[in-house]
CSV table of C-alpha atoms and ligand atoms in Angstrom, one decimal:
chain,number,residue,atom,x,y,z
C,138,MET,CA,75.1,104.0,110.9
C,139,LYS,CA,77.9,103.8,108.4
C,140,LYS,CA,79.0,100.4,107.1
C,141,TYR,CA,82.5,99.2,106.2
C,142,LEU,CA,83.7,95.8,105.0
C,143,VAL,CA,86.8,93.8,104.2
C,144,ILE,CA,86.3,91.3,101.4
C,145,GLY,CA,88.4,88.4,100.4
C,146,ASN,CA,88.6,84.6,100.1
C,147,PRO,CA,89.5,83.3,102.6
C,148,ILE,CA,88.7,86.1,105.1
C,149,GLU,CA,88.3,84.4,108.4
C,150,HIS,CA,91.9,85.2,109.4
C,151,SER,CA,91.5,89.0,108.8
C,152,PHE,CA,92.4,91.3,111.7
C,153,SER,CA,91.0,94.4,110.0
C,154,PRO,CA,87.6,94.3,111.8
C,155,LYS,CA,89.3,94.3,115.2
C,156,LEU,CA,91.5,97.2,114.3
C,157,HIS,CA,88.9,99.4,112.5
C,158,ASN,CA,86.2,98.7,115.1
C,159,HIS,CA,88.7,99.7,117.8
C,160,TRP,CA,89.4,103.0,116.1
C,161,ILE,CA,85.7,103.6,115.3
C,162,LYS,CA,84.9,103.2,119.0
C,163,LYS,CA,87.8,105.4,120.2
C,164,ASN,CA,86.7,108.2,117.8
C,165,ASN,CA,83.0,107.9,118.7
C,166,ILE,CA,82.0,107.2,115.1
C,167,ASP,CA,78.6,105.7,114.3
C,168,ALA,CA,79.8,102.9,112.1
C,169,VAL,CA,80.5,99.2,112.0
C,170,TYR,CA,83.2,97.2,110.1
C,171,ASP,CA,82.6,93.6,109.1
C,172,LYS,CA,84.3,90.9,107.1
C,173,LYS,CA,82.7,89.1,104.2
C,174,GLN,CA,84.0,86.1,102.3
C,175,ILE,CA,83.0,86.6,98.6
C,176,ASN,CA,83.3,85.1,95.2
C,177,GLU,CA,84.2,87.1,92.1
C,178,SER,CA,80.5,87.2,91.1
C,179,ASP,CA,79.7,89.1,94.3
C,180,ILE,CA,81.9,92.1,93.4
C,181,GLU,CA,79.5,93.9,91.1
C,182,PRO,CA,76.5,93.8,93.6
C,183,LEU,CA,78.8,95.1,96.3
C,184,ILE,CA,79.9,98.0,94.2
C,185,MET,CA,76.2,98.8,93.6
C,186,GLU,CA,75.7,98.8,97.4
C,187,ILE,CA,78.4,101.5,97.6
C,188,LYS,CA,76.7,103.5,94.9
C,189,LYS,CA,73.4,103.3,96.9
C,190,ASN,CA,75.2,104.4,100.0
C,191,LYS,CA,74.4,101.2,101.8
C,192,ILE,CA,78.1,100.5,102.2
C,193,ASN,CA,80.5,103.4,102.8
C,194,GLY,CA,83.8,101.8,102.2
C,195,ILE,CA,85.5,98.4,101.4
C,196,ASN,CA,88.9,97.0,102.1
C,197,VAL,CA,90.0,94.4,99.6
C,198,THR,CA,92.3,91.5,100.2
C,199,VAL,CA,93.6,88.4,98.5
C,200,PRO,CA,92.6,87.4,95.8
C,201,PHE,CA,90.6,90.4,94.6
C,202,LYS,CA,93.0,93.4,94.8
C,203,LYS,CA,93.5,93.3,91.0
C,204,LYS,CA,90.2,91.6,90.0
C,205,ILE,CA,88.2,94.5,91.5
C,206,ILE,CA,89.8,97.2,89.2
C,207,PRO,CA,87.4,96.9,86.2
C,208,TYR,CA,84.5,97.7,88.5
C,209,LEU,CA,85.9,101.1,89.7
C,210,ASP,CA,85.5,104.5,88.2
C,211,GLU,CA,88.8,106.1,89.2
C,212,LEU,CA,92.2,104.9,90.6
C,213,SER,CA,94.8,106.7,92.6
C,214,ASN,CA,98.3,106.8,91.2
C,215,GLU,CA,99.5,104.1,93.5
C,216,ALA,CA,96.6,101.8,92.6
C,217,LYS,CA,97.2,102.4,88.9
C,218,GLU,CA,100.9,101.8,89.0
C,219,THR,CA,100.7,98.7,91.1
C,220,GLU,CA,97.5,97.3,89.6
C,221,SER,CA,96.3,96.7,93.1
C,222,VAL,CA,93.4,98.2,95.1
C,223,ASN,CA,92.9,97.6,98.8
C,224,THR,CA,90.6,100.6,99.7
C,225,ILE,CA,87.4,101.7,98.0
C,226,TYR,CA,85.1,104.6,98.7
C,227,ILE,CA,82.7,106.9,96.9
C,228,LYS,CA,83.4,110.6,96.1
C,229,ASN,CA,81.4,112.9,93.9
C,230,ASN,CA,79.4,109.9,92.8
C,231,LYS,CA,82.5,108.1,91.5
C,232,ILE,CA,83.8,104.8,93.0
C,233,LYS,CA,87.4,105.3,93.8
C,234,GLY,CA,90.1,102.7,94.3
C,235,HIS,CA,93.3,103.4,96.3
C,236,ASN,CA,96.3,101.3,97.4
C,237,THR,CA,97.3,102.0,101.0
C,238,ASP,CA,99.7,99.0,101.1
C,239,VAL,CA,102.3,101.2,99.5
C,240,SER,CA,102.3,103.8,102.2
C,241,GLY,CA,101.8,101.1,104.8
C,242,PHE,CA,105.1,99.5,103.8
C,243,GLU,CA,106.9,102.8,103.4
C,244,HIS,CA,105.8,104.0,106.8
C,245,SER,CA,106.8,100.7,108.5
C,246,ILE,CA,110.4,101.2,107.1
C,247,LYS,CA,110.6,104.9,108.0
C,248,ASP,CA,109.7,104.0,111.6
C,249,LEU,CA,112.9,102.1,111.8
C,250,ASN,CA,115.0,105.1,110.8
C,251,ILE,CA,116.9,103.1,108.3
C,252,ASN,CA,118.2,105.0,105.3
C,253,MET,CA,117.3,103.0,102.3
C,254,CYS,CA,118.9,105.4,99.8
C,255,ASN,CA,121.4,103.6,97.6
C,256,LYS,CA,120.7,100.3,99.3
C,257,LYS,CA,120.2,96.9,97.6
C,258,VAL,CA,117.1,94.9,98.3
C,259,LEU,CA,116.2,91.3,97.5
C,260,ILE,CA,112.5,90.5,97.3
C,261,ILE,CA,111.4,86.9,97.5
C,262,GLY,CA,108.1,86.2,95.8
C,263,ALA,CA,106.1,87.8,93.1
C,264,GLY,CA,102.5,87.5,94.4
C,265,GLY,CA,99.9,90.2,95.0
C,266,VAL,CA,101.7,92.4,97.5
C,267,VAL,CA,105.0,92.7,95.7
C,268,SER,CA,104.0,95.5,93.2
C,269,SER,CA,103.1,97.6,96.2
C,270,ILE,CA,106.5,96.9,97.9
C,271,ILE,CA,108.4,97.7,94.7
C,272,PHE,CA,106.5,101.0,94.2
C,273,ALA,CA,107.3,102.0,97.8
C,274,LEU,CA,110.9,101.0,97.5
C,275,ASN,CA,111.2,103.0,94.3
C,276,ASN,CA,109.9,106.1,96.2
C,277,MET,CA,112.6,105.5,98.8
C,278,GLY,CA,115.5,105.8,96.2
C,279,LEU,CA,116.9,102.3,96.3
C,280,ARG,CA,119.9,101.5,94.2
C,281,LYS,CA,119.0,98.0,93.2
C,282,ILE,CA,115.9,95.9,93.5
C,283,PHE,CA,116.3,92.2,92.9
C,284,VAL,CA,113.3,89.8,92.7
C,285,THR,CA,113.4,86.1,92.9
C,286,ASN,CA,110.4,83.8,92.6
C,287,ARG,CA,109.9,80.1,92.4
C,288,THR,CA,107.9,80.6,89.2
C,289,ARG,CA,110.3,82.8,87.3
C,290,GLU,CA,107.6,84.1,84.8
C,291,LYS,CA,105.7,85.8,87.5
C,292,ALA,CA,108.8,87.8,88.4
C,293,GLU,CA,109.4,88.6,84.7
C,294,ASP,CA,105.8,89.9,84.5
C,295,LEU,CA,106.6,92.4,87.2
C,296,LYS,CA,109.5,93.7,85.2
C,297,LYS,CA,107.0,94.8,82.5
C,298,PHE,CA,105.7,97.4,85.0
C,299,PHE,CA,108.9,98.1,86.9
C,300,ARG,CA,111.7,98.2,84.4
C,301,ASN,CA,114.5,98.7,87.0
C,302,LEU,CA,114.0,95.2,88.5
C,303,ILE,CA,116.7,92.7,88.3
C,304,ILE,CA,115.3,89.1,88.2
C,305,VAL,CA,117.4,86.5,90.0
C,306,GLU,CA,117.2,82.8,89.4
C,307,TRP,CA,115.4,80.9,92.2
C,308,GLY,CA,118.1,79.6,94.5
C,309,ASP,CA,120.6,82.4,93.8
C,310,VAL,CA,121.2,85.0,96.5
C,311,PRO,CA,122.9,88.2,95.3
C,312,ASP,CA,124.6,90.6,97.7
C,313,PHE,CA,121.9,92.7,99.5
C,314,ASP,CA,121.4,95.1,102.4
C,315,MET,CA,117.7,94.1,102.9
C,316,ILE,CA,115.8,90.9,102.1
C,317,ILE,CA,112.0,90.8,102.1
C,318,ASN,CA,110.0,87.6,102.3
C,319,ALA,CA,106.8,88.3,100.3
C,320,THR,CA,105.9,84.7,99.8
C,321,SER,CA,103.2,82.8,101.7
C,322,VAL,CA,106.0,80.5,103.1
C,323,GLY,CA,105.9,81.0,106.9
C,324,LEU,CA,102.2,81.2,107.4
C,325,ASN,CA,102.5,77.7,108.8
C,326,GLU,CA,104.9,77.6,111.8
C,327,ASN,CA,107.0,74.8,110.2
C,328,ASP,CA,107.4,76.4,106.8
C,329,GLN,CA,111.0,76.8,105.6
C,330,LEU,CA,112.1,78.7,102.5
C,331,GLU,CA,114.3,76.6,100.3
C,332,LEU,CA,117.0,79.3,100.0
C,333,ASN,CA,120.4,79.1,101.6
C,334,LEU,CA,120.7,82.2,103.8
C,335,SER,CA,122.7,80.6,106.5
C,336,LYS,CA,125.9,82.7,106.0
C,337,ILE,CA,124.2,86.1,106.0
C,338,LYS,CA,125.0,88.4,108.9
C,339,ASN,CA,124.4,92.1,109.8
C,340,LYS,CA,121.7,92.6,107.2
C,341,PHE,CA,118.0,93.5,107.5
C,342,PHE,CA,115.4,90.8,107.2
C,343,TYR,CA,111.8,91.8,106.7
C,344,ASP,CA,108.8,89.4,106.5
C,345,VAL,CA,105.5,90.6,105.3
C,346,ILE,CA,103.9,87.9,107.4
C,347,TYR,CA,102.9,89.0,110.9
C,348,ASN,CA,101.0,86.0,112.1
C,349,PRO,CA,102.9,84.0,113.3
C,350,PRO,CA,105.0,87.0,114.5
C,351,LYS,CA,108.3,85.3,113.9
C,352,THR,CA,108.5,83.0,110.9
C,353,ASN,CA,111.5,80.6,110.5
C,354,PHE,CA,112.9,83.1,108.0
C,355,LEU,CA,113.1,85.7,110.8
C,356,LYS,CA,114.0,83.3,113.6
C,357,ASN,CA,117.0,82.0,111.6
C,358,ALA,CA,118.1,85.5,110.6
C,359,GLU,CA,118.0,86.7,114.2
C,360,VAL,CA,120.1,83.8,115.4
C,361,LEU,CA,122.8,84.9,112.8
C,362,GLY,CA,122.7,88.4,114.2
C,363,ASN,CA,120.6,90.1,111.5
C,364,LYS,CA,118.1,92.9,112.2
C,365,ILE,CA,114.5,91.6,111.8
C,366,GLU,CA,111.0,93.1,111.3
C,367,ASN,CA,107.6,91.5,110.6
C,368,GLY,CA,104.7,92.9,108.6
C,369,LYS,CA,102.6,94.0,111.6
C,370,LYS,CA,103.4,97.7,111.3
C,371,MET,CA,102.7,97.5,107.5
C,372,PHE,CA,99.3,96.0,108.3
C,373,ILE,CA,98.5,98.7,110.9
C,374,TYR,CA,99.7,101.6,108.7
C,375,GLN,CA,97.7,100.4,105.7
C,376,ALA,CA,94.6,100.2,107.8
C,377,ALA,CA,95.3,103.7,109.4
C,378,ALA,CA,95.6,105.2,105.9
C,379,ALA,CA,92.2,103.6,104.9
C,380,PHE,CA,90.7,104.9,108.1
C,381,LYS,CA,91.9,108.4,107.3
C,382,ILE,CA,90.5,108.3,103.8
C,383,TRP,CA,87.0,107.2,105.0
C,384,HIS,CA,86.7,109.2,108.3
C,385,ASN,CA,89.1,112.0,107.7
C,386,ILE,CA,90.7,111.2,111.1
C,387,GLN,CA,94.2,110.0,111.7
C,388,PRO,CA,93.8,107.1,114.1
C,389,GLU,CA,96.1,106.7,117.0
C,390,ILE,CA,98.7,103.9,116.8
C,391,ASN,CA,99.7,103.0,120.4
C,392,ASN,CA,100.2,100.1,122.7
C,393,GLU,CA,96.5,99.7,123.1
C,394,VAL,CA,96.2,99.1,119.4
C,395,LEU,CA,99.0,96.5,119.5
C,396,LYS,CA,97.2,94.8,122.4
C,397,VAL,CA,93.8,94.8,120.6
C,398,LEU,CA,95.4,92.9,117.8
C,399,ASP,CA,97.1,90.5,120.1
C,400,ILE,CA,99.6,89.2,117.6
E,263,LIG,P1,99.0,85.4,94.5
E,263,LIG,O1,100.1,84.9,93.6
E,263,LIG,O2,97.7,84.8,94.1
E,263,LIG,O3,99.0,86.9,94.6
E,263,LIG,P2,100.2,85.3,97.0
E,263,LIG,O4,99.9,84.5,98.2
E,263,LIG,O5,100.3,86.7,97.1
E,263,LIG,O6,99.3,84.8,95.9
E,263,LIG,O7,101.7,84.8,96.4
E,263,LIG,C1,102.3,83.7,96.8
E,263,LIG,C2,103.8,83.8,96.6
E,263,LIG,O8,104.4,82.9,97.5
E,263,LIG,C3,104.2,83.6,95.2
E,263,LIG,O9,105.3,84.3,94.9
E,263,LIG,C4,104.5,82.1,95.3
E,263,LIG,O10,105.4,81.6,94.4
E,263,LIG,P3,104.9,81.0,92.9
E,263,LIG,O11,104.6,82.2,92.1
E,263,LIG,O12,106.0,80.2,92.4
E,263,LIG,O13,103.7,80.2,93.3
E,263,LIG,C5,105.2,82.0,96.7
E,263,LIG,N1,105.2,80.7,97.2
E,263,LIG,C6,104.1,80.0,97.7
E,263,LIG,N2,104.5,78.8,98.2
E,263,LIG,C7,105.9,78.7,97.9
E,263,LIG,C8,106.9,77.8,98.2
E,263,LIG,N3,106.6,76.6,98.8
E,263,LIG,N4,108.2,78.1,97.9
E,263,LIG,C9,108.5,79.2,97.3
E,263,LIG,N5,107.6,80.2,97.0
E,263,LIG,C10,106.3,79.9,97.3
């Protein structure tokens, strides 16, 4: 039986096992997908397990997407450019790292049939997932990408990799077509971003958070007549891309999958 894992800290909240085990069952694959809370010192022994074929693939989540890179032999272009790895596997005796968050985000936007070409986007936050979002947005041919973060230096750090970014002072809101909440604000139901977005109408609000399904950021935007989308599809598509890499099967994304996740 093949063995797959998602590692992170914390990991209790992860929906990845539910999703992968559903697809494993649907496709009659002899495998199991578990979650494991780890510390940094556990990374090396886990990589050894892959080398010995005791583990066949690993998904990586917060806070190890960058920390895991020195332990890998080869990175995909997406992983290299974003300095972020969420999917690991072995091929030709080499441990490979890939980043399916990029295609996950891109796919979730394409599903909505919104033409992003020449549009202006404001990203709120500069944490782990933001480099993947920027990479995907760059693929889509955006005109301007603004980033604002409570701690400005972290946004400035991103500019070293993505020179086209425009860093905006925390509290300022430039004119945009789409705004993305990539902070952790909203994970708790009562969380409110300290940004004044109360006059913004007819724009597109995207929240990377999918649990709760509607953060205050999205609720307030909806009341004002904006289009809204949460990060659920991004999550499902990144998982589907990892599944395809590991099993060479494109898993089906349908209502049953949405029901299995129950979010
Ligand atoms: P990491 O930075 O370890 O990757 P993350 O959860 O991916 O962690 O990122 C958290 C993001 O949410 C950061 O952009 C963080 O801003 P800071 O860089 O200033 O910490 C942002 N964030 C968290 N709490 C916030 C709050 N109360 N207001 C505004 N931004 C917040």
